[in-house]
Tab-separated table of C-alpha atoms in Angstrom:
chain	number	residue	atom	x	y	z
A	1	ASP	CA	-26.516	103.443	-24.325
A	2	THR	CA	-24.539	107.138	-25.359
A	3	ALA	CA	-21.297	106.369	-26.841
A	4	VAL	CA	-19.624	108.972	-25.148
A	5	SER	CA	-20.890	110.291	-21.866
A	6	GLN	CA	-19.954	113.192	-19.707
A	7	THR	CA	-21.274	114.945	-16.178
A	8	PRO	CA	-21.956	116.846	-15.913
A	9	LYS	CA	-24.068	118.747	-18.496
A	10	TYR	CA	-24.317	122.110	-16.350
A	11	LEU	CA	-21.989	122.766	-13.886
A	12	VAL	CA	-22.130	125.962	-12.246
A	13	THR	CA	-19.569	127.873	-9.376
A	14	GLN	CA	-17.512	130.273	-7.863
A	15	MET	CA	-13.737	131.835	-8.905
A	16	GLY	CA	-11.442	129.728	-6.817
A	17	ASN	CA	-13.655	127.196	-6.796
A	18	ASP	CA	-11.854	123.545	-7.978
A	19	LYS	CA	-14.318	121.736	-10.123
A	20	SER	CA	-13.874	118.247	-11.901
A	21	ILE	CA	-15.505	116.664	-14.889
A	22	LYS	CA	-15.531	113.180	-15.889
A	23	CYS	CA	-16.116	111.321	-18.837
A	24	GLU	CA	-16.368	107.875	-19.966
A	25	GLN	CA	-16.693	105.930	-23.642
A	26	ASN	CA	-18.019	102.688	-24.301
A	27	LEU	CA	-17.110	102.189	-27.989
A	28	GLY	CA	-13.860	100.419	-27.059
A	29	HIS	CA	-11.770	103.310	-28.653
A	30	ASP	CA	-8.301	103.814	-27.333
A	31	THR	CA	-7.741	107.737	-27.472
A	32	MET	CA	-9.815	110.188	-25.968
A	33	TYR	CA	-9.278	114.167	-25.994
A	34	TRP	CA	-10.603	117.413	-24.318
A	35	TYR	CA	-12.103	119.645	-27.206
A	36	LYS	CA	-13.044	123.242	-25.162
A	37	GLN	CA	-15.370	126.249	-26.763
A	38	ASP	CA	-15.643	129.581	-26.368
A	39	SER	CA	-18.132	131.637	-26.326
A	40	LYS	CA	-17.727	132.337	-30.331
A	41	LYS	CA	-18.270	128.449	-30.555
A	42	PHE	CA	-14.742	128.326	-31.237
A	43	LEU	CA	-13.309	124.779	-30.518
A	44	LYS	CA	-9.566	123.820	-29.709
A	45	ILE	CA	-7.789	120.635	-28.513
A	46	MET	CA	-6.977	120.813	-25.508
A	47	PHE	CA	-5.323	117.156	-24.165
A	48	SER	CA	-5.448	113.754	-25.717
A	49	TYR	CA	-4.531	110.393	-24.466
A	50	ASN	CA	-4.017	106.990	-25.904
A	51	ASN	CA	-4.352	104.289	-23.928
A	52	LYS	CA	-3.912	105.821	-20.934
A	53	GLU	CA	-0.749	108.135	-22.218
A	54	LEU	CA	-1.150	111.959	-22.704
A	55	ILE	CA	0.338	112.839	-26.114
A	56	ILE	CA	-1.313	115.921	-26.770
A	57	ASN	CA	-1.067	118.546	-24.415
A	58	GLU	CA	-1.665	122.319	-25.895
A	59	THR	CA	-0.633	125.309	-25.017
A	60	VAL	CA	-3.054	125.260	-21.360
A	61	PRO	CA	-3.170	127.070	-17.745
A	62	ASN	CA	-1.098	124.063	-15.706
A	63	ARG	CA	-4.555	124.711	-13.359
A	64	PHE	CA	-6.197	122.130	-15.987
A	65	SER	CA	-5.307	118.936	-15.561
A	66	PRO	CA	-6.245	115.370	-17.208
A	67	LYS	CA	-6.116	111.928	-15.492
A	68	SER	CA	-7.401	109.086	-17.698
A	69	PRO	CA	-7.441	105.837	-14.965
A	70	ASP	CA	-8.052	103.689	-18.156
A	71	LYS	CA	-8.619	103.696	-21.758
A	72	ALA	CA	-12.215	104.322	-21.386
A	73	HIS	CA	-12.052	106.891	-19.282
A	74	LEU	CA	-10.689	111.039	-18.990
A	75	ASN	CA	-11.494	112.965	-16.607
A	76	LEU	CA	-10.561	117.043	-16.659
A	77	HIS	CA	-9.786	118.434	-13.163
A	78	ILE	CA	-9.633	122.553	-13.059
A	79	ASN	CA	-8.143	124.345	-10.232
A	80	SER	CA	-9.043	127.492	-8.881
A	81	LEU	CA	-11.239	128.179	-11.162
A	82	GLU	CA	-11.142	131.998	-12.791
A	83	LEU	CA	-14.076	133.807	-14.978
A	84	GLY	CA	-12.291	132.952	-18.435
A	85	ASP	CA	-12.527	129.517	-18.389
A	86	SER	CA	-16.392	129.567	-18.799
A	87	ALA	CA	-16.875	127.915	-22.199
A	88	VAL	CA	-17.999	124.258	-22.918
A	89	TYR	CA	-15.734	121.359	-22.433
A	90	PHE	CA	-16.309	118.604	-24.964
A	91	CYS	CA	-14.924	114.998	-24.263
A	92	ALA	CA	-14.637	112.885	-27.783
A	93	SER	CA	-12.514	109.944	-28.448
A	94	SER	CA	-11.618	108.280	-31.620
A	95	GLN	CA	-10.139	104.251	-32.440
A	96	GLY	CA	-6.125	105.009	-32.760
A	97	VAL	CA	-4.596	109.124	-33.191
A	98	ARG	CA	-5.458	109.139	-36.781
A	99	GLY	CA	-9.643	108.152	-36.053
A	100	PRO	CA	-10.322	107.055	-39.768
A	101	SER	CA	-13.605	107.108	-39.116
A	102	GLY	CA	-13.462	110.768	-37.269
A	103	TYR	CA	-13.971	111.736	-33.723
A	104	THR	CA	-17.409	110.670	-31.320
A	105	PHE	CA	-18.102	113.673	-29.329
A	106	GLY	CA	-19.859	113.595	-25.583
A	107	SER	CA	-22.576	116.373	-26.090
A	108	GLY	CA	-20.502	119.043	-23.699
A	109	THR	CA	-20.350	120.241	-20.180
A	110	ARG	CA	-21.265	124.029	-20.128
A	111	LEU	CA	-18.776	125.771	-16.914
A	112	THR	CA	-20.162	129.023	-15.798
A	113	VAL	CA	-17.955	130.561	-13.563
A	114	VAL	CA	-19.725	133.665	-11.343
B	1	ALA	CA	0.413	123.578	-40.968
B	2	GLN	CA	-3.220	121.998	-41.657
B	3	SER	CA	-6.122	124.696	-41.285
B	4	VAL	CA	-9.396	125.382	-42.557
B	5	THR	CA	-11.194	128.501	-43.330
B	6	GLN	CA	-15.608	128.763	-43.486
B	7	LEU	CA	-15.972	131.589	-46.070
B	8	ASP	CA	-19.447	132.722	-44.226
B	9	SER	CA	-19.981	133.166	-40.684
B	10	HIS	CA	-23.708	132.780	-41.343
B	11	VAL	CA	-26.172	131.888	-44.148
B	12	SER	CA	-29.428	131.926	-44.322
B	13	VAL	CA	-31.835	130.023	-46.789
B	14	SER	CA	-35.571	129.094	-47.015
B	15	GLU	CA	-37.545	126.215	-46.192
B	16	GLY	CA	-37.123	123.688	-49.915
B	17	THR	CA	-34.176	125.853	-51.361
B	18	PRO	CA	-30.302	124.484	-51.533
B	19	VAL	CA	-27.964	124.966	-48.810
B	20	LEU	CA	-24.292	125.903	-50.048
B	21	LEU	CA	-21.624	125.863	-46.458
B	22	ARG	CA	-18.786	126.811	-48.074
B	23	CYS	CA	-14.726	125.521	-47.056
B	24	ASN	CA	-11.403	125.876	-47.726
B	25	TYR	CA	-8.515	123.506	-46.402
B	26	SER	CA	-4.344	124.033	-46.016
B	27	SER	CA	-3.032	121.148	-46.327
B	28	SER	CA	0.820	120.239	-46.737
B	29	TYR	CA	0.046	116.065	-47.489
B	30	SER	CA	-3.400	114.491	-48.676
B	31	PRO	CA	-6.445	115.784	-46.027
B	32	SER	CA	-9.092	114.166	-44.389
B	33	LEU	CA	-11.906	116.603	-43.761
B	34	PHE	CA	-14.670	116.450	-42.081
B	35	TRP	CA	-18.183	118.470	-41.797
B	36	TYR	CA	-19.653	118.280	-37.902
B	37	VAL	CA	-23.209	120.026	-37.231
B	38	GLN	CA	-24.004	121.466	-33.651
B	39	HIS	CA	-27.818	121.580	-33.168
B	40	PRO	CA	-28.529	124.580	-30.091
B	41	ASN	CA	-27.357	123.450	-27.180
B	42	LYS	CA	-26.229	119.765	-28.479
B	43	GLY	CA	-22.559	117.870	-29.293
B	44	LEU	CA	-21.158	117.372	-31.937
B	45	GLN	CA	-22.614	115.084	-34.201
B	46	LEU	CA	-20.633	113.686	-37.538
B	47	LEU	CA	-22.323	114.782	-40.216
B	48	LEU	CA	-19.854	113.482	-43.779
B	49	LYS	CA	-15.841	112.537	-44.196
B	50	TYR	CA	-13.284	112.582	-46.509
B	51	THR	CA	-10.482	110.172	-46.173
B	52	SER	CA	-9.261	110.414	-50.000
B	53	ALA	CA	-11.721	107.986	-51.391
B	54	ALA	CA	-14.360	109.298	-53.682
B	55	THR	CA	-14.541	112.848	-54.052
B	56	LEU	CA	-17.788	113.442	-53.813
B	57	VAL	CA	-18.650	112.102	-50.423
B	58	LYS	CA	-22.666	111.222	-48.971
B	59	GLY	CA	-23.480	112.524	-45.320
B	60	ILE	CA	-26.180	111.519	-43.513
B	61	ASN	CA	-29.404	114.011	-43.340
B	62	GLY	CA	-29.011	114.238	-47.525
B	63	PHE	CA	-26.166	116.557	-46.887
B	64	GLU	CA	-22.849	115.874	-49.262
B	65	ALA	CA	-19.535	117.410	-49.776
B	66	GLU	CA	-16.708	117.548	-53.088
B	67	PHE	CA	-13.316	117.290	-52.451
B	68	LYS	CA	-11.636	119.715	-55.094
B	69	LYS	CA	-8.069	119.405	-55.007
B	70	SER	CA	-7.405	122.162	-57.527
B	71	GLU	CA	-9.883	124.469	-55.484
B	72	THR	CA	-8.401	123.274	-52.100
B	73	SER	CA	-12.358	123.372	-50.981
B	74	PHE	CA	-15.062	120.795	-48.735
B	75	HIS	CA	-18.136	122.806	-49.508
B	76	LEU	CA	-21.566	121.431	-47.801
B	77	THR	CA	-24.438	120.906	-49.638
B	78	LYS	CA	-27.749	120.068	-49.350
B	79	PRO	CA	-30.813	120.156	-52.602
B	80	SER	CA	-33.827	121.371	-49.992
B	81	ALA	CA	-33.604	123.093	-46.649
B	82	HIS	CA	-35.496	121.200	-43.807
B	83	MET	CA	-36.375	123.731	-40.278
B	84	SER	CA	-34.593	121.148	-38.512
B	85	ASP	CA	-31.618	121.956	-40.134
B	86	ALA	CA	-30.943	124.743	-38.636
B	87	ALA	CA	-27.542	124.661	-36.680
B	88	GLU	CA	-24.278	125.323	-36.658
B	89	TYR	CA	-21.663	123.773	-39.017
B	90	PHE	CA	-17.993	122.807	-38.632
B	91	CYS	CA	-15.714	122.172	-41.213
B	92	VAL	CA	-12.977	120.356	-39.967
B	93	VAL	CA	-9.391	118.956	-40.964
B	94	ALA	CA	-7.287	116.095	-39.477
B	95	ASN	CA	-3.873	117.212	-38.146
B	96	TYR	CA	-1.132	114.510	-38.008
B	97	GLY	CA	2.036	114.671	-36.648
B	98	GLY	CA	4.415	111.377	-35.612
B	99	SER	CA	2.420	110.120	-33.017
B	100	GLN	CA	-0.090	112.859	-32.404
B	101	GLY	CA	-2.974	113.801	-34.528
B	102	ASN	CA	-5.984	116.219	-33.497
B	103	LEU	CA	-8.968	117.791	-35.271
B	104	ILE	CA	-8.571	121.485	-36.450
B	105	PHE	CA	-12.140	122.960	-36.466
B	106	GLY	CA	-13.169	126.099	-38.648
B	107	LYS	CA	-15.099	129.111	-37.056
B	108	GLY	CA	-17.793	127.310	-37.784
B	109	THR	CA	-21.196	128.767	-39.762
B	110	LYS	CA	-24.474	129.209	-38.717
B	111	LEU	CA	-27.698	127.983	-40.872
B	112	SER	CA	-30.626	129.568	-40.822
B	113	VAL	CA	-33.565	128.319	-42.208
B	114	LYS	CA	-36.805	130.699	-42.756
B	115	PRO	CA	-40.044	129.039	-43.465
């Protein structure tokens, strides 16, 4: 069983389109995250949800909107996609915001905007 | 503010020789530190973590790291490299503030292993 699963794994789309990435965790964790990895492999937090409540919202364009229907799911919707949105997006989860055991990451969604 | 600096962007070793990946941290409180590994086109896997227990931390696949407060370092080592160790390695510090928390990643060190 995959602990943190993201779909799709690959996403190729045209500029201006709207797309969503889904994330689900079966670890019973209460906190979930979205991280963005750029072309230089640098990883940066985008959003964090604890028990379905948004607790971290970094400086991210408002074209990006996370949604957490329950604590096992955190989806990412992106409007009006731009070339610069091309990156790998990782979902992660932890128990509590301090995540004493570290975070468990999904395998990533590689988004390519053409 | 919390931060980590990985001192080498690329390290190349021969199979069977020791691995040393260097990381310095900056923290305004006692830090929680992690090493993650990312194999090509794969997700991130936790190698090991330091959370103020023993200063020498053992992880998976024979890796270990030593927390040295006096040097603000958390270097990752392995006695003998395998071809399968070739990957990108990230040193990470936890950033906690009030009800928030997240992980701050270093820029990564690419480990190449030559036969």
